[in-house]
PDB file of C-alpha atoms in Angstrom:
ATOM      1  CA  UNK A  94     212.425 140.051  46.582  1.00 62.00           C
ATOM      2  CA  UNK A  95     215.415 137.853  46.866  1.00 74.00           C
ATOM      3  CA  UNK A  96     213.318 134.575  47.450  1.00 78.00           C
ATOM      4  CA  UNK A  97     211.851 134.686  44.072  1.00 79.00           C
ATOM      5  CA  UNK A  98     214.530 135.622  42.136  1.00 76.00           C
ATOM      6  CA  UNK A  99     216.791 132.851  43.781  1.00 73.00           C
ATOM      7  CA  UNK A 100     214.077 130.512  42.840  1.00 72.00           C
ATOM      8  CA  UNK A 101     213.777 131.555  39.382  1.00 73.00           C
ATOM      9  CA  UNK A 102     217.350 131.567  39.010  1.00 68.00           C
ATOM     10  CA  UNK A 103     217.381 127.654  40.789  1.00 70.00           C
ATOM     11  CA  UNK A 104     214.820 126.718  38.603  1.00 68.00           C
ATOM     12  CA  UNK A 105     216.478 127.934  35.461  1.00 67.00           C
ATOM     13  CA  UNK A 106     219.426 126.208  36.331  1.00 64.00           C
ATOM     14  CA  UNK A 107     217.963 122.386  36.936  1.00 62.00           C
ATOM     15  CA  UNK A 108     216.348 122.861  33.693  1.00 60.00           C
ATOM     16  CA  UNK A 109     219.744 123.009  31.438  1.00 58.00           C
ATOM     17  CA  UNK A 110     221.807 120.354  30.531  1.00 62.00           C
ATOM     18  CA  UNK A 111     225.487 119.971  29.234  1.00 59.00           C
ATOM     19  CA  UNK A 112     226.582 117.864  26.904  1.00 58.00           C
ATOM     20  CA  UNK A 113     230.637 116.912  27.677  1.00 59.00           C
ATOM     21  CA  UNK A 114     232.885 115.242  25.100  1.00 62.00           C
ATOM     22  CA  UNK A 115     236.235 113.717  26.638  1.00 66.00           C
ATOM     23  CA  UNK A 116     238.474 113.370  23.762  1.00 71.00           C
ATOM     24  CA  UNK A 117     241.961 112.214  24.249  1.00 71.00           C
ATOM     25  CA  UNK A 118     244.865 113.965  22.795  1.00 71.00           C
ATOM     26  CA  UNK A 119     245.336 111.686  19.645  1.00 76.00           C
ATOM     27  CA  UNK A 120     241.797 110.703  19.363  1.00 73.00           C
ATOM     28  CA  UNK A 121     239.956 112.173  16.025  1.00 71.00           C
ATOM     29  CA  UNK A 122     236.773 112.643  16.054  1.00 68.00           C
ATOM     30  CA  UNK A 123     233.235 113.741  13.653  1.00 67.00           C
ATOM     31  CA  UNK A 124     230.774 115.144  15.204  1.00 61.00           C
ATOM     32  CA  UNK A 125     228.970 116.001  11.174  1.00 59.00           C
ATOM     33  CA  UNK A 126     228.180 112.767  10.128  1.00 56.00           C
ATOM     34  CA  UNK A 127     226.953 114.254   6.061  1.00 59.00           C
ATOM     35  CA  UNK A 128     229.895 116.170   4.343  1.00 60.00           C
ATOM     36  CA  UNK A 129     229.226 119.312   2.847  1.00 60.00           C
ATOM     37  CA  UNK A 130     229.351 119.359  -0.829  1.00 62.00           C
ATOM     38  CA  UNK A 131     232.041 122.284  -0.919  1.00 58.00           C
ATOM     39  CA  UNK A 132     234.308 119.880   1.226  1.00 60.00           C
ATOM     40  CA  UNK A 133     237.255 118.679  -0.203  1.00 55.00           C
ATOM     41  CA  UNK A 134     237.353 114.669  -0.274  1.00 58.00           C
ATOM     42  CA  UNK A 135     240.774 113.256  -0.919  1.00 61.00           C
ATOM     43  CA  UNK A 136     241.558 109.482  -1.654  1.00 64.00           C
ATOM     44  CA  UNK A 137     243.624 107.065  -0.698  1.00 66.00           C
ATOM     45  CA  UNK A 138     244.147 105.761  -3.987  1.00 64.00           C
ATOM     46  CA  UNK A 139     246.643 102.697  -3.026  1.00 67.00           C
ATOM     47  CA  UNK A 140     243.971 101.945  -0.408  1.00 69.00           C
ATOM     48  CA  UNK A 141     241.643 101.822  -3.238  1.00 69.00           C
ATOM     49  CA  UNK A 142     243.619 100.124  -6.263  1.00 65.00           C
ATOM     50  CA  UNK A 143     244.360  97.457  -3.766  1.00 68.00           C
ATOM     51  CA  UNK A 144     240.557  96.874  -2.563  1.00 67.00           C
ATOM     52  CA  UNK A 145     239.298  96.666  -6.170  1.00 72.00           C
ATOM     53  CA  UNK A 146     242.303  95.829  -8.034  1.00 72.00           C
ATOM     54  CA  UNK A 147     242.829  98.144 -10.335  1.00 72.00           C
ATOM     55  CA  UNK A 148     245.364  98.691 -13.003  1.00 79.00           C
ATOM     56  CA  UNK A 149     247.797 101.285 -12.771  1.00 77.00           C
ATOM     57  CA  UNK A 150     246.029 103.629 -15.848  1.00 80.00           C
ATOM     58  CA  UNK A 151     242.518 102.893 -13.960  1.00 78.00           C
ATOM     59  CA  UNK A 152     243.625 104.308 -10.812  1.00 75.00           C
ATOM     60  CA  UNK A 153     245.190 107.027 -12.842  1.00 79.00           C
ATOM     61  CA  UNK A 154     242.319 107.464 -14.908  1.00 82.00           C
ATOM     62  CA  UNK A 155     240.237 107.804 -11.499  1.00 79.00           C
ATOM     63  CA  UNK A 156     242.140 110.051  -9.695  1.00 81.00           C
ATOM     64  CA  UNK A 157     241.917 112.552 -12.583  1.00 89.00           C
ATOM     65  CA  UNK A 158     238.075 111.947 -12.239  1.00 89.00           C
ATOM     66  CA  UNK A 159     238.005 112.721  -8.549  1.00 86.00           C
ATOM     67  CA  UNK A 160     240.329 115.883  -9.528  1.00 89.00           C
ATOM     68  CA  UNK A 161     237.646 117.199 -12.288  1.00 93.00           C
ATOM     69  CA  UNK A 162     235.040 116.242  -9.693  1.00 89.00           C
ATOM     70  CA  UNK A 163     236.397 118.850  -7.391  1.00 89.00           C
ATOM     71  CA  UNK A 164     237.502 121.090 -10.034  1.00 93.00           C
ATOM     72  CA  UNK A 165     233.810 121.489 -10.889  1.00 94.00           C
ATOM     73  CA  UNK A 166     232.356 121.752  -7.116  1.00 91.00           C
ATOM     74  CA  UNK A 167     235.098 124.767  -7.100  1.00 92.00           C
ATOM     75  CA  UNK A 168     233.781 126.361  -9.954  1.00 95.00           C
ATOM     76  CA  UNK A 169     230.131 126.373  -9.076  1.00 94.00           C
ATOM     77  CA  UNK A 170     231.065 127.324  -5.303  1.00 92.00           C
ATOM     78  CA  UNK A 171     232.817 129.965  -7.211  1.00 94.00           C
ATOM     79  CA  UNK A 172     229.728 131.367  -9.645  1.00 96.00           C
ATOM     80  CA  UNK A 173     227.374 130.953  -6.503  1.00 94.00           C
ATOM     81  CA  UNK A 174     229.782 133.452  -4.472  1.00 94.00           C
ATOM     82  CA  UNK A 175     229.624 135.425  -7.817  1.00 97.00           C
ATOM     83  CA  UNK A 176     225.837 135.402  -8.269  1.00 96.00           C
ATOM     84  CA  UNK A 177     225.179 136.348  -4.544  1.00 96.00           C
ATOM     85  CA  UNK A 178     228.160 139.629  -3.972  1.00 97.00           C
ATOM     86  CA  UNK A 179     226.316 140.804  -7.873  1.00 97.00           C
ATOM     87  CA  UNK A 180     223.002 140.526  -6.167  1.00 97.00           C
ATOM     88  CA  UNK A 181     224.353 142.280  -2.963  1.00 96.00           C
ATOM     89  CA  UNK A 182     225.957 145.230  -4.977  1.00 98.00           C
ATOM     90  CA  UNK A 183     223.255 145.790  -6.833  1.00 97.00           C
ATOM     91  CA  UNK A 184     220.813 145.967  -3.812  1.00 97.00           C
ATOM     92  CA  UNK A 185     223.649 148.417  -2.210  1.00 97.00           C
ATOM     93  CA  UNK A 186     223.659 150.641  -5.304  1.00 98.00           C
ATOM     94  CA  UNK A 187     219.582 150.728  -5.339  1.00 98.00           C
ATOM     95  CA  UNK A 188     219.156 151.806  -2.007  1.00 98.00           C
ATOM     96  CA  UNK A 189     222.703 153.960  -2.294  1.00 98.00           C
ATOM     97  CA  UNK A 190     220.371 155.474  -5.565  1.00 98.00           C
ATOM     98  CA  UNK A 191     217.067 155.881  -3.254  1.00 98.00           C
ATOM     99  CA  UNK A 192     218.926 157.570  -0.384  1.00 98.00           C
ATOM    100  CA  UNK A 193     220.086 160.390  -3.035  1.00 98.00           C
ATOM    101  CA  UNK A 194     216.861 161.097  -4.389  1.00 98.00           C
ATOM    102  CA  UNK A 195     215.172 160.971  -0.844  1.00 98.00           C
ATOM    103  CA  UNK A 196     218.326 163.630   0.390  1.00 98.00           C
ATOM    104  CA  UNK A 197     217.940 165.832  -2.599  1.00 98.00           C
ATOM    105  CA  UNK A 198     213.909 166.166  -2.530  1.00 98.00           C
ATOM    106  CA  UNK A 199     214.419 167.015   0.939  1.00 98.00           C
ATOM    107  CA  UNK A 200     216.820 169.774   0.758  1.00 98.00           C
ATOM    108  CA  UNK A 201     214.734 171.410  -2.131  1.00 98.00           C
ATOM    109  CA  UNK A 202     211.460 170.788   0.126  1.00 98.00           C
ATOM    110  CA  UNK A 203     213.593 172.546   3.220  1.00 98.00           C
ATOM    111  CA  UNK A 204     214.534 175.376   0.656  1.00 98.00           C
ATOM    112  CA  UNK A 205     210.954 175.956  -0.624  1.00 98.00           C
ATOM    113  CA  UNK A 206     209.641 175.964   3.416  1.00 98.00           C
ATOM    114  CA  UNK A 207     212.636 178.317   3.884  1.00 97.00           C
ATOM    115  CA  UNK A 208     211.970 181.051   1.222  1.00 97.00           C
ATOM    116  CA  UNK A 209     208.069 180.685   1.545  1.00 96.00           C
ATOM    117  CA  UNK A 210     209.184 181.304   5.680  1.00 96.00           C
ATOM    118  CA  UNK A 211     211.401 184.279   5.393  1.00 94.00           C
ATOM    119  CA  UNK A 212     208.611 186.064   2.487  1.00 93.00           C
ATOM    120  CA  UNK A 213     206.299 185.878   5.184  1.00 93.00           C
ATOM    121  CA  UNK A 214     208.707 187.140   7.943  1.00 93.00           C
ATOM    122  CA  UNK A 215     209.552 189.969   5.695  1.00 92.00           C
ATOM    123  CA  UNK A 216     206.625 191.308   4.684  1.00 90.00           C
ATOM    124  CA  UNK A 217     205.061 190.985   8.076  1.00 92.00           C
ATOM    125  CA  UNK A 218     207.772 192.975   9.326  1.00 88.00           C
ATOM    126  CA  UNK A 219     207.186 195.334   6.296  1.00 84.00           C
ATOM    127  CA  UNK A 220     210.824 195.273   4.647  1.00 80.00           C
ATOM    128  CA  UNK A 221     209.644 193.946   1.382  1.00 69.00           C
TER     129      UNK A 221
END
């Protein structure tokens, strides 16, 4: 019995393989190569006015772009978050809605059984 599961357990264990990053202590790293659309990308705007020599006002008139940019990826994060906890309550409150009505035809079900029950109890015990 212990053979086999030694050799499963062997087996299992050639078959899996790690995969080790060695990053030193002041090394940065990505690992995500795409950037997700809700992600934040800030500028290095001297960087940039000096690489395509721009004038002050256009490097102004670009970082307010980038700002509006992100202003707008904020607010449609922020209506999708909406959209999807309004769809979530209003699944809650369905079923919240169903379970009541299931509850409450069940107890008058169990109350019908019951009084039908004890009729027949009674009379075949003659009291009524």
């Amino acid at each position: 019995m212990r053979r086999p599961a030694l050799l499963l357990l062997a087996l299992c264990a050639v078959g899996v393989r790690g995969l080790y990053f060695h990053i030193g202590e002041t090394e940065k790293r990505c690992f995500i190569e795409e950037i997700p659309d809700e992600t934040m990308v800030i500028g290095n705007y001297p960087e940039i006015a000096a690489k395509d020599k721009l004038t002050e006002l256009q490097l102004r008139a670009r970082q307010l772009l980038d700002q509006v940019e992100q202003i707008q990826k904020e607010q449609d994060y922020q209506r999708y978050r909406e959209e999807r906890f309004r769809l979530t309550s209003e699944s809650t409150n369905q079923r919240v809605l169903w379970w009541s009505i299931t509850q409450t035809v069940i107890l008058i079900l169990t109350g019908i059984w019951q009084m039908r029950h004890l009729k027949s109890f009674f009379e075949a015990k003659k009291l009524v």
